[in-house]
Amino acid sequence: AVCPTDDRHVAVLAFPYGTHAAPLLNLVRRAAAEAPEVTFSFFSTKRSNASVFAGLNEEQLLNIRPYDIEDGLPEGFVPSGNPQDPVAYFVKAMPANYRTAMNEAVEKTGRQITCLVSDAFFWFCADMAEEMHAKWVPLWTAGPHPLLAHISSQQIREKLGPDGVRENKEIDFLTGFNGLKAGDLPEGLVEMAEDPFSMMLEKMGEALPRATAVAINSFSAVHIRIGQELETRFQMLLNVGPFILTTPQSVTLDDEGCLPWLNSQEDKSVVYISFGSVIMPPPDELTAIADALEEGKYPFIWAFRGNPEKQLPDGFMERTKTHGKVVGWAPQMQILKHSAVGVCITHGGWNSVLDCIVGGVPMICRPFFGDQSLNTATLEHVWEIGVGLEDNVFTKEETLRVLEIVMSSEKGMMMREKVLELKDLAMEAAGPEGDSTKNFCTFADILSGLHHG
Ligand code: U2F
């Protein structure tokens, strides 16, 4: 029997690291606004909830309630500095930590769970949903290429043979991967590493075809053939992005005056640098970037997560203070939309790639882990909207070389044109008649129990 929407209870299971929980909350906020009678319970760690719910008032939260889950860290855990360590503990604590908090939410609200919306990582939701007779809609927060790679891991291993990774071997047997190589794939995929994170991704690949629908923070025109292939693998594929255009965003204040400063800079002259929320490049590469900016006299905004006085070359901050800004956390999207920005130096995190597309800004990419190499190869060789680095390291010479390509060459102009074409397609997808808008309606209907398919 179909239960009335006012009995509906959607459990949202967020992955509390990197930029995963915030995009999921933003998507759910839009859905919750359209289904006021449905109850939403949002599960993440205390720390993650404190960060993603910060600044949201009752009115913005509507029918969504946060619940804190255990992070699985042993008592007295001392961070080693490796951001992957807490993730490994967390993955070991799953799914028991979610179950405990979900039972609490069922008790508190008096409503059984009718739908699970989770980070796509959470393979265990396939069984949970079955057991609860609930729907399951996982959200893949990265791009379509790595998603297809993860769900094709067995095929990739078979095709590449037993000799392990052959860095330069083309992945020509997978739809949409022409021009991409084995060495671009996420680490741990070809060799099948047995650490908790890689195992989670492996199980994810097996579980996703069981989902009611798989949502992705992307738009169909990003790669039509990959989209078509994904559609054959899943019960339903819902491109519902880019979230920067399709979901409410939390506001980042411009405390350090980046935007007024950009107003005083020439068109397409500024270099914006950010390595996302997890990564800090090694010291010699930070120095190389700083030296290149100084020698090339490029105006810049650097979103720097560490201590710039200590980690950047002596006197760099003082010498560059009139033509550069080093800030803690920048209003990235607004910066990238500003006409003064000419290039973004990034680690190739998917959210940053989408920010650059929507901002119409070509990229210089230095990937570190996970999907970032595949994103870099795709934007360099498939979309032609950015460049990678020789040997994938910043040296002063290499940084100057790629800056010159993007900022001053014919090739750089072509990149800008192509990124603007993608931007138009993104805007269209998120517009009133666009695919992402239509897919969002389907997503919201599944959550409210109105979609029967
Ligand atoms: C993980 O990505 P990260 O969190 O490291 O990086 P991004 O996906 O690029 O997301 C960074 C977000 O933070 C914002 C920026 C993006 O939305 O607009 N931001 C900001 O507002 N101000 C700043 O100063 C700096 C950043 C992972 F590491 C990646 O490999 C994955 O692709 C990604 C998604 O799954 O998650």
Tab-separated table of C-alpha atoms and ligand atoms in Angstrom:
chain	number	residue	atom	x	y	z
A	1	ALA	CA	0.000	0.000	0.000
A	2	VAL	CA	1.169	3.529	-0.716
A	3	CYS	CA	1.411	5.431	2.502
A	4	PRO	CA	0.333	9.071	2.591
A	5	THR	CA	3.187	11.586	2.275
A	6	ASP	CA	2.687	12.806	5.834
A	7	ASP	CA	3.943	9.440	7.086
A	8	ARG	CA	7.054	9.619	4.971
A	9	HIS	CA	10.430	9.619	6.636
A	10	VAL	CA	13.571	10.109	4.549
A	11	ALA	CA	16.859	9.085	6.197
A	12	VAL	CA	19.823	10.937	4.715
A	13	LEU	CA	23.201	9.268	5.295
A	14	ALA	CA	26.094	11.653	4.677
A	15	PHE	CA	29.783	10.851	4.290
A	16	PRO	CA	31.406	13.264	6.746
A	17	TYR	CA	34.762	13.958	4.977
A	18	GLY	CA	35.870	16.166	2.067
A	19	THR	CA	33.124	18.043	0.244
A	20	HIS	CA	30.479	15.295	0.484
A	21	ALA	CA	28.021	16.177	3.261
A	22	ALA	CA	27.377	19.796	2.212
A	23	PRO	CA	26.292	19.039	-1.380
A	24	LEU	CA	24.027	16.242	-0.085
A	25	LEU	CA	22.433	18.578	2.443
A	26	ASN	CA	21.908	21.235	-0.243
A	27	LEU	CA	20.146	18.724	-2.487
A	28	VAL	CA	17.967	17.530	0.383
A	29	ARG	CA	17.134	21.115	1.391
A	30	ARG	CA	15.616	21.739	-2.013
A	31	ALA	CA	13.626	18.496	-1.815
A	32	ALA	CA	12.479	19.216	1.747
A	33	ALA	CA	11.250	22.658	0.738
A	34	GLU	CA	9.016	21.057	-1.865
A	35	ALA	CA	7.669	18.351	0.453
A	36	PRO	CA	6.931	20.078	3.781
A	37	GLU	CA	4.898	17.159	5.103
A	38	VAL	CA	7.792	14.670	4.703
A	39	THR	CA	10.222	14.222	7.637
A	40	PHE	CA	13.938	14.301	6.842
A	41	SER	CA	16.578	12.971	9.285
A	42	PHE	CA	20.164	13.851	8.354
A	43	PHE	CA	22.951	11.615	9.722
A	44	SER	CA	26.591	12.653	9.910
A	45	THR	CA	29.303	13.048	12.561
A	46	LYS	CA	29.031	15.786	15.147
A	47	ARG	CA	31.851	17.700	13.515
A	48	SER	CA	30.431	17.436	10.015
A	49	ASN	CA	26.921	18.401	11.173
A	50	ALA	CA	28.289	21.413	13.052
A	51	SER	CA	29.975	22.566	9.861
A	52	VAL	CA	27.242	21.922	7.282
A	53	PHE	CA	24.358	23.160	9.442
A	54	ALA	CA	26.266	26.279	10.599
A	55	GLY	CA	24.360	29.448	9.868
A	56	LEU	CA	21.135	27.690	8.832
A	57	ASN	CA	18.130	28.895	10.805
A	58	GLU	CA	14.893	27.041	11.557
A	59	GLU	CA	13.231	28.605	8.557
A	60	GLN	CA	15.915	27.340	6.180
A	61	LEU	CA	16.001	23.922	7.800
A	62	LEU	CA	12.282	23.350	7.616
A	63	ASN	CA	11.549	19.665	8.046
A	64	ILE	CA	15.181	18.479	8.296
A	65	ARG	CA	16.701	17.381	11.628
A	66	PRO	CA	20.388	16.559	12.123
A	67	TYR	CA	21.464	13.457	14.097
A	68	ASP	CA	25.080	12.906	15.166
A	69	ILE	CA	26.689	9.522	14.546
A	70	GLU	CA	29.902	8.074	16.034
A	71	ASP	CA	33.115	8.760	14.094
A	72	GLY	CA	34.756	5.455	15.120
A	73	LEU	CA	38.013	7.088	16.297
A	74	PRO	CA	39.748	5.179	19.099
A	75	GLU	CA	39.952	6.931	22.454
A	76	GLY	CA	42.912	9.317	22.621
A	77	PHE	CA	43.363	9.276	18.822
A	78	VAL	CA	46.143	11.663	17.812
A	79	PRO	CA	45.961	12.846	14.159
A	80	SER	CA	49.073	11.868	12.204
A	81	GLY	CA	48.453	14.591	9.656
A	82	ASN	CA	47.319	12.062	7.046
A	83	PRO	CA	43.704	13.063	6.246
A	84	GLN	CA	42.896	9.450	5.220
A	85	ASP	CA	43.462	8.022	8.736
A	86	PRO	CA	40.179	9.155	10.340
A	87	VAL	CA	38.353	8.060	7.190
A	88	ALA	CA	39.629	4.491	7.589
A	89	TYR	CA	38.379	4.343	11.211
A	90	PHE	CA	35.048	5.792	10.150
A	91	VAL	CA	34.560	3.233	7.388
A	92	LYS	CA	35.200	0.432	9.902
A	93	ALA	CA	32.505	1.842	12.202
A	94	MET	CA	29.897	1.691	9.416
A	95	PRO	CA	27.051	0.767	9.214
A	96	ALA	CA	26.513	0.168	12.971
A	97	ASN	CA	27.009	3.870	13.768
A	98	TYR	CA	24.284	4.848	11.274
A	99	ARG	CA	21.906	2.149	12.506
A	100	THR	CA	22.085	3.350	16.094
A	101	ALA	CA	21.208	6.919	15.148
A	102	MET	CA	18.545	5.805	12.667
A	103	ASN	CA	16.778	3.806	15.387
A	104	GLU	CA	16.847	6.913	17.534
A	105	ALA	CA	15.289	8.995	14.740
A	106	VAL	CA	12.529	6.428	14.149
A	107	GLU	CA	11.737	6.470	17.847
A	108	LYS	CA	11.789	10.262	18.092
A	109	THR	CA	9.643	10.924	15.036
A	110	GLY	CA	7.380	7.906	15.395
A	111	ARG	CA	7.792	7.253	11.651
A	112	GLN	CA	9.347	4.245	9.954
A	113	ILE	CA	11.954	5.062	7.306
A	114	THR	CA	10.424	5.012	3.832
A	115	CYS	CA	13.405	6.171	1.782
A	116	LEU	CA	17.195	6.245	2.170
A	117	VAL	CA	19.164	8.985	0.469
A	118	SER	CA	22.859	8.352	0.953
A	119	ASP	CA	26.313	9.113	-0.255
A	120	ALA	CA	26.923	6.655	-3.099
A	121	PHE	CA	29.826	5.185	-1.096
A	122	PHE	CA	27.345	3.465	1.235
A	123	TRP	CA	26.926	0.038	-0.368
A	124	PHE	CA	25.228	-1.265	2.796
A	125	CYS	CA	22.151	0.858	2.046
A	126	ALA	CA	21.132	-1.650	-0.655
A	127	ASP	CA	20.467	-4.291	2.046
A	128	MET	CA	19.172	-1.772	4.572
A	129	ALA	CA	16.587	-0.452	2.121
A	130	GLU	CA	15.470	-3.956	1.202
A	131	GLU	CA	15.091	-4.881	4.841
A	132	MET	CA	13.080	-1.704	5.539
A	133	HIS	CA	11.004	-2.005	2.329
A	134	ALA	CA	12.284	1.472	1.567
A	135	LYS	CA	13.542	3.148	-1.606
A	136	TRP	CA	17.250	3.934	-1.931
A	137	VAL	CA	18.662	6.924	-3.822
A	138	PRO	CA	22.448	7.202	-3.552
A	139	LEU	CA	24.156	10.466	-4.532
A	140	TRP	CA	27.502	10.290	-6.342
A	141	THR	CA	29.193	13.598	-5.478
A	142	ALA	CA	31.961	13.315	-8.091
A	143	GLY	CA	31.892	13.183	-11.903
A	144	PRO	CA	30.516	10.592	-14.357
A	145	HIS	CA	33.912	9.210	-15.494
A	146	PRO	CA	35.055	7.937	-12.089
A	147	LEU	CA	31.562	6.576	-11.436
A	148	LEU	CA	31.673	4.459	-14.591
A	149	ALA	CA	35.233	3.381	-13.736
A	150	HIS	CA	34.248	2.194	-10.253
A	151	ILE	CA	31.255	0.205	-11.408
A	152	SER	CA	33.400	-1.345	-14.174
A	153	SER	CA	36.350	-2.279	-11.968
A	154	GLN	CA	36.141	-6.018	-12.673
A	155	GLN	CA	35.953	-5.462	-16.427
A	156	ILE	CA	38.909	-3.047	-16.225
A	157	ARG	CA	40.988	-5.593	-14.304
A	158	GLU	CA	40.165	-8.343	-16.797
A	159	LYS	CA	41.019	-6.184	-19.798
A	160	LEU	CA	44.252	-4.824	-18.376
A	161	GLY	CA	45.367	-8.350	-17.498
A	162	PRO	CA	47.267	-9.757	-14.563
A	163	ASP	CA	50.417	-7.646	-14.899
A	164	GLY	CA	48.973	-4.841	-12.844
A	165	VAL	CA	48.816	-1.223	-13.901
A	166	ARG	CA	50.321	-0.373	-17.222
A	167	GLU	CA	50.246	3.347	-16.795
A	168	ASN	CA	50.047	4.132	-20.491
A	169	LYS	CA	47.570	1.511	-21.560
A	170	GLU	CA	44.491	3.131	-23.090
A	171	ILE	CA	41.086	2.412	-21.596
A	172	ASP	CA	39.588	2.106	-25.082
A	173	PHE	CA	37.247	-0.725	-24.067
A	174	LEU	CA	35.095	1.525	-21.852
A	175	THR	CA	32.507	3.861	-23.386
A	176	GLY	CA	33.616	7.477	-23.292
A	177	PHE	CA	37.137	6.709	-22.051
A	178	ASN	CA	38.945	7.180	-25.384
A	179	GLY	CA	42.191	9.073	-24.847
A	180	LEU	CA	42.293	8.176	-21.135
A	181	LYS	CA	44.897	5.819	-19.699
A	182	ALA	CA	45.183	3.186	-16.956
A	183	GLY	CA	47.426	5.543	-14.991
A	184	ASP	CA	44.579	8.097	-14.819
A	185	LEU	CA	42.280	5.714	-12.930
A	186	PRO	CA	41.716	6.108	-9.179
A	187	GLU	CA	44.490	4.401	-7.209
A	188	GLY	CA	43.515	1.042	-5.784
A	189	LEU	CA	41.111	0.274	-8.631
A	190	VAL	CA	43.299	-1.683	-11.044
A	191	GLU	CA	45.333	-3.427	-8.356
A	192	MET	CA	42.292	-3.748	-6.101
A	193	ALA	CA	43.809	-2.478	-2.862
A	194	GLU	CA	42.434	-3.965	0.343
A	195	ASP	CA	42.331	-0.881	2.541
A	196	PRO	CA	38.873	-0.063	3.960
A	197	PHE	CA	38.281	2.853	1.553
A	198	SER	CA	39.084	0.881	-1.618
A	199	MET	CA	36.996	-2.041	-0.390
A	200	MET	CA	34.098	0.342	0.185
A	201	LEU	CA	34.328	1.577	-3.414
A	202	GLU	CA	34.472	-1.976	-4.700
A	203	LYS	CA	31.310	-2.929	-2.816
A	204	MET	CA	29.695	0.316	-3.971
A	205	GLY	CA	30.171	-0.753	-7.592
A	206	GLU	CA	28.239	-3.972	-6.901
A	207	ALA	CA	25.477	-2.280	-4.880
A	208	LEU	CA	24.560	0.745	-7.025
A	209	PRO	CA	22.647	-1.212	-9.702
A	210	ARG	CA	20.220	-2.202	-6.901
A	211	ALA	CA	19.316	1.428	-6.138
A	212	THR	CA	15.919	2.883	-7.056
A	213	ALA	CA	17.842	5.675	-8.802
A	214	VAL	CA	21.405	7.003	-8.716
A	215	ALA	CA	21.679	10.786	-8.468
A	216	ILE	CA	24.800	12.630	-9.589
A	217	ASN	CA	26.031	16.206	-9.196
A	218	SER	CA	26.453	16.636	-12.926
A	219	PHE	CA	24.494	17.504	-16.060
A	220	SER	CA	23.868	15.209	-18.981
A	221	ALA	CA	25.727	17.280	-21.601
A	222	VAL	CA	28.985	16.834	-19.660
A	223	HIS	CA	29.358	13.484	-21.342
A	224	ILE	CA	26.438	12.096	-23.248
A	225	ARG	CA	27.911	8.665	-24.052
A	226	ILE	CA	28.981	8.020	-20.469
A	227	GLY	CA	25.522	9.068	-19.328
A	228	GLN	CA	23.940	6.605	-21.755
A	229	GLU	CA	26.244	3.834	-20.554
A	230	LEU	CA	25.426	4.598	-16.904
A	231	GLU	CA	21.730	4.475	-17.770
A	232	THR	CA	22.139	0.900	-18.966
A	233	ARG	CA	23.867	-0.077	-15.712
A	234	PHE	CA	21.433	1.505	-13.253
A	235	GLN	CA	17.685	1.284	-12.745
A	236	MET	CA	17.596	5.039	-13.178
A	237	LEU	CA	20.236	7.765	-13.530
A	238	LEU	CA	19.400	11.286	-12.367
A	239	ASN	CA	21.780	14.073	-13.360
A	240	VAL	CA	20.679	16.783	-10.936
A	241	GLY	CA	23.604	19.235	-11.078
A	242	PRO	CA	25.595	21.311	-11.115
A	243	PHE	CA	24.453	21.882	-7.535
A	244	ILE	CA	25.858	25.409	-7.568
A	245	LEU	CA	23.043	26.142	-10.018
A	246	THR	CA	20.361	23.716	-8.884
A	247	THR	CA	20.449	23.759	-5.061
A	248	PRO	CA	20.569	26.414	-2.321
A	249	GLN	CA	24.158	27.269	-1.382
A	250	SER	CA	25.467	28.337	1.986
A	251	VAL	CA	26.956	31.814	1.879
A	252	THR	CA	30.707	32.306	2.262
A	253	LEU	CA	31.384	35.801	3.523
A	254	ASP	CA	33.995	37.866	1.721
A	255	ASP	CA	35.728	38.845	4.973
A	256	GLU	CA	39.002	39.628	3.284
A	257	GLY	CA	37.586	41.739	0.485
A	258	CYS	CA	38.468	39.484	-2.473
A	259	LEU	CA	35.594	40.745	-4.628
A	260	PRO	CA	36.259	44.506	-4.292
A	261	TRP	CA	39.951	43.780	-4.920
A	262	LEU	CA	39.072	41.862	-8.104
A	263	ASN	CA	37.134	44.933	-9.307
A	264	SER	CA	40.440	46.796	-9.449
A	265	GLN	CA	42.160	44.121	-11.567
A	266	GLU	CA	42.276	43.797	-15.348
A	267	ASP	CA	40.033	41.421	-17.226
A	268	LYS	CA	41.185	37.749	-17.149
A	269	SER	CA	44.464	38.664	-15.448
A	270	VAL	CA	44.113	37.027	-12.012
A	271	VAL	CA	45.267	33.537	-11.008
A	272	TYR	CA	42.987	31.884	-8.410
A	273	ILE	CA	44.552	29.021	-6.435
A	274	SER	CA	42.824	26.484	-4.201
A	275	PHE	CA	43.372	22.808	-3.417
A	276	GLY	CA	39.949	22.141	-1.904
A	277	SER	CA	39.112	21.115	1.621
A	278	VAL	CA	41.510	18.222	2.276
A	279	ILE	CA	44.821	18.745	0.497
A	280	MET	CA	47.935	20.709	1.319
A	281	PRO	CA	50.587	20.345	-1.420
A	282	PRO	CA	54.150	19.503	-0.290
A	283	PRO	CA	56.417	22.430	0.763
A	284	ASP	CA	58.604	22.468	-2.365
A	285	GLU	CA	55.544	22.746	-4.590
A	286	LEU	CA	54.101	25.601	-2.530
A	287	THR	CA	57.419	27.392	-2.950
A	288	ALA	CA	57.428	26.714	-6.689
A	289	ILE	CA	53.950	28.216	-7.117
A	290	ALA	CA	54.871	31.275	-5.040
A	291	ASP	CA	58.108	31.811	-6.992
A	292	ALA	CA	56.299	31.490	-10.324
A	293	LEU	CA	53.599	33.991	-9.329
A	294	GLU	CA	56.261	36.452	-8.248
A	295	GLU	CA	58.515	36.028	-11.255
A	296	GLY	CA	55.627	36.131	-13.734
A	297	LYS	CA	54.105	39.136	-11.893
A	298	TYR	CA	50.704	37.496	-11.953
A	299	PRO	CA	48.044	39.050	-9.719
A	300	PHE	CA	46.550	36.252	-7.597
A	301	ILE	CA	44.130	35.124	-4.914
A	302	TRP	CA	45.336	32.087	-2.996
A	303	ALA	CA	42.899	30.219	-0.739
A	304	PHE	CA	45.513	28.840	1.640
A	305	ARG	CA	44.541	26.253	4.260
A	306	GLY	CA	47.756	26.366	6.339
A	307	ASN	CA	49.904	29.114	7.793
A	308	PRO	CA	51.096	31.213	4.844
A	309	GLU	CA	53.636	33.218	6.869
A	310	LYS	CA	55.405	29.970	7.776
A	311	GLN	CA	54.771	27.847	4.698
A	312	LEU	CA	55.367	30.326	1.877
A	313	PRO	CA	58.839	31.710	1.061
A	314	ASP	CA	60.297	34.351	3.406
A	315	GLY	CA	59.034	37.814	2.551
A	316	PHE	CA	56.636	36.545	-0.155
A	317	MET	CA	53.554	37.936	1.589
A	318	GLU	CA	55.146	41.346	2.081
A	319	ARG	CA	56.550	41.587	-1.457
A	320	THR	CA	53.276	40.565	-3.126
A	321	LYS	CA	50.792	42.395	-0.915
A	322	THR	CA	49.808	44.898	-3.587
A	323	HIS	CA	49.241	42.388	-6.356
A	324	GLY	CA	48.148	39.347	-4.435
A	325	LYS	CA	45.833	38.123	-1.694
A	326	VAL	CA	46.350	35.080	0.505
A	327	VAL	CA	43.126	34.211	2.319
A	328	GLY	CA	41.895	31.386	4.570
A	329	TRP	CA	38.605	30.294	3.026
A	330	ALA	CA	37.553	32.171	-0.098
A	331	PRO	CA	34.101	32.759	-1.623
A	332	GLN	CA	35.283	30.519	-4.465
A	333	MET	CA	32.230	30.570	-6.714
A	334	GLN	CA	31.872	34.366	-6.641
A	335	ILE	CA	35.586	34.731	-7.360
A	336	LEU	CA	35.428	32.367	-10.333
A	337	LYS	CA	32.440	34.252	-11.736
A	338	HIS	CA	34.370	37.531	-11.696
A	339	SER	CA	35.621	38.689	-15.104
A	340	ALA	CA	39.088	39.525	-13.677
A	341	VAL	CA	39.903	35.826	-13.102
A	342	GLY	CA	41.900	34.196	-15.917
A	343	VAL	CA	42.770	30.758	-14.566
A	344	CYS	CA	42.187	28.460	-11.593
A	345	ILE	CA	44.997	26.316	-10.178
A	346	THR	CA	43.254	23.331	-8.588
A	347	HIS	CA	43.597	19.715	-7.387
A	348	GLY	CA	40.725	18.730	-9.694
A	349	GLY	CA	38.120	18.010	-6.985
A	350	TRP	CA	34.791	17.609	-8.755
A	351	ASN	CA	33.098	20.527	-6.999
A	352	SER	CA	35.932	22.830	-8.036
A	353	VAL	CA	35.769	21.561	-11.617
A	354	LEU	CA	32.048	22.417	-11.690
A	355	ASP	CA	32.735	25.824	-10.081
A	356	CYS	CA	35.230	26.540	-12.881
A	357	ILE	CA	32.786	25.421	-15.581
A	358	VAL	CA	30.028	27.631	-14.170
A	359	GLY	CA	32.526	30.483	-13.768
A	360	GLY	CA	33.821	29.961	-17.327
A	361	VAL	CA	37.424	29.661	-16.089
A	362	PRO	CA	40.041	27.265	-17.574
A	363	MET	CA	42.114	25.173	-15.162
A	364	ILE	CA	45.636	24.102	-14.295
A	365	CYS	CA	45.267	20.811	-12.507
A	366	ARG	CA	47.551	19.003	-10.057
A	367	PRO	CA	45.666	15.886	-8.882
A	368	PHE	CA	46.506	14.148	-5.581
A	369	PHE	CA	44.153	11.204	-5.003
A	370	GLY	CA	40.914	9.411	-5.894
A	371	ASP	CA	38.985	10.828	-8.838
A	372	GLN	CA	41.297	13.815	-9.297
A	373	SER	CA	43.636	12.236	-11.916
A	374	LEU	CA	40.709	11.103	-14.002
A	375	ASN	CA	39.128	14.568	-13.749
A	376	THR	CA	42.430	16.134	-14.825
A	377	ALA	CA	42.839	13.811	-17.801
A	378	THR	CA	39.221	14.373	-18.821
A	379	LEU	CA	39.398	18.135	-18.732
A	380	GLU	CA	42.730	18.110	-20.559
A	381	HIS	CA	42.077	15.468	-23.226
A	382	VAL	CA	38.295	15.163	-23.549
A	383	TRP	CA	36.842	18.602	-22.806
A	384	GLU	CA	40.087	20.549	-23.535
A	385	ILE	CA	39.346	23.112	-20.850
A	386	GLY	CA	42.535	22.803	-18.820
A	387	VAL	CA	46.073	21.444	-18.560
A	388	GLY	CA	47.938	19.057	-16.278
A	389	LEU	CA	51.615	19.367	-15.290
A	390	GLU	CA	54.663	17.577	-16.637
A	391	ASP	CA	55.346	14.726	-14.138
A	392	ASN	CA	52.418	16.071	-12.093
A	393	VAL	CA	54.536	18.367	-9.897
A	394	PHE	CA	54.822	22.124	-9.576
A	395	THR	CA	58.309	23.417	-10.264
A	396	LYS	CA	58.806	27.123	-10.902
A	397	GLU	CA	59.525	26.569	-14.611
A	398	GLU	CA	56.621	24.202	-15.119
A	399	THR	CA	54.209	26.545	-13.336
A	400	LEU	CA	55.355	29.458	-15.504
A	401	ARG	CA	55.000	27.292	-18.631
A	402	VAL	CA	51.405	26.252	-17.939
A	403	LEU	CA	50.398	29.741	-16.794
A	404	GLU	CA	51.716	31.080	-20.089
A	405	ILE	CA	49.713	28.463	-22.025
A	406	VAL	CA	46.414	29.226	-20.310
A	407	MET	CA	46.786	32.990	-19.913
A	408	SER	CA	48.542	34.016	-23.116
A	409	SER	CA	48.407	31.396	-25.869
A	410	GLU	CA	45.983	30.544	-28.642
A	411	LYS	CA	45.466	27.173	-26.932
A	412	GLY	CA	44.461	29.007	-23.749
A	413	MET	CA	41.907	31.054	-25.693
A	414	MET	CA	40.423	27.860	-27.112
A	415	MET	CA	40.171	26.444	-23.586
A	416	ARG	CA	38.259	29.497	-22.472
A	417	GLU	CA	35.874	29.193	-25.429
A	418	LYS	CA	35.261	25.532	-24.681
A	419	VAL	CA	34.681	26.104	-20.996
A	420	LEU	CA	32.148	28.809	-21.888
A	421	GLU	CA	30.353	26.334	-24.160
A	422	LEU	CA	30.120	23.867	-21.269
A	423	LYS	CA	28.940	26.665	-19.013
A	424	ASP	CA	26.052	27.408	-21.412
A	425	LEU	CA	25.077	23.727	-21.390
A	426	ALA	CA	25.180	23.701	-17.575
A	427	MET	CA	22.927	26.768	-17.421
A	428	GLU	CA	20.514	25.180	-19.875
A	429	ALA	CA	20.400	21.931	-17.856
A	430	ALA	CA	19.563	23.869	-14.695
A	431	GLY	CA	17.010	26.110	-16.459
A	432	PRO	CA	13.217	25.674	-16.281
A	433	GLU	CA	13.090	23.158	-19.154
A	434	GLY	CA	16.485	21.589	-18.501
A	435	ASP	CA	17.293	17.933	-17.802
A	436	SER	CA	18.620	18.564	-14.318
A	437	THR	CA	15.412	20.401	-13.384
A	438	LYS	CA	13.230	17.573	-14.681
A	439	ASN	CA	15.416	14.975	-12.971
A	440	PHE	CA	15.157	16.874	-9.714
A	441	CYS	CA	11.349	16.570	-9.878
A	442	THR	CA	11.708	12.801	-10.272
A	443	PHE	CA	14.140	12.728	-7.347
A	444	ALA	CA	11.726	14.689	-5.140
A	445	ASP	CA	8.821	12.447	-6.193
A	446	ILE	CA	10.741	9.292	-5.244
A	447	LEU	CA	11.420	10.748	-1.795
A	448	SER	CA	7.766	11.704	-1.299
A	449	GLY	CA	6.549	8.334	-2.549
A	450	LEU	CA	4.848	9.931	-5.548
A	451	HIS	CA	7.009	8.232	-8.156
A	452	HIS	CA	6.055	4.685	-9.011
A	453	GLY	CA	8.437	3.201	-11.492
B	1	U2F	C1	36.687	15.866	-2.212
B	1	U2F	O1	36.960	17.185	-2.622
B	1	U2F	P1	37.492	18.536	-1.936
B	1	U2F	O2	36.610	18.933	-0.837
B	1	U2F	O3	38.933	18.497	-1.613
B	1	U2F	O4	37.395	19.560	-3.190
B	1	U2F	P2	36.231	19.989	-4.159
B	1	U2F	O5	35.397	18.855	-4.627
B	1	U2F	O6	36.893	20.763	-5.214
B	1	U2F	O7	35.330	20.940	-3.274
B	1	U2F	C2	35.830	22.072	-2.656
B	1	U2F	C3	34.627	22.950	-2.343
B	1	U2F	O8	35.000	23.942	-1.394
B	1	U2F	C4	34.695	25.231	-1.887
B	1	U2F	C5	34.593	25.096	-3.385
B	1	U2F	C6	34.067	23.672	-3.558
B	1	U2F	O9	32.653	23.667	-3.475
B	1	U2F	O10	33.717	26.073	-3.913
B	1	U2F	N1	35.782	26.155	-1.458
B	1	U2F	C7	35.460	27.394	-1.016
B	1	U2F	O11	34.291	27.782	-1.016
B	1	U2F	N2	36.460	28.227	-0.572
B	1	U2F	C8	37.761	27.842	-0.561
B	1	U2F	O12	38.599	28.656	-0.152
B	1	U2F	C9	38.105	26.554	-1.051
B	1	U2F	C10	37.085	25.731	-1.489
B	1	U2F	C11	37.704	14.960	-2.903
B	1	U2F	F1	38.952	15.296	-2.466
B	1	U2F	C12	37.583	15.103	-4.411
B	1	U2F	O13	38.527	14.261	-5.036
B	1	U2F	C13	36.168	14.790	-4.871
B	1	U2F	O14	36.042	15.065	-6.258
B	1	U2F	C14	35.165	15.647	-4.088
B	1	U2F	C15	33.728	15.310	-4.421
B	1	U2F	O15	33.440	13.980	-4.200
B	1	U2F	O16	35.359	15.509	-2.677
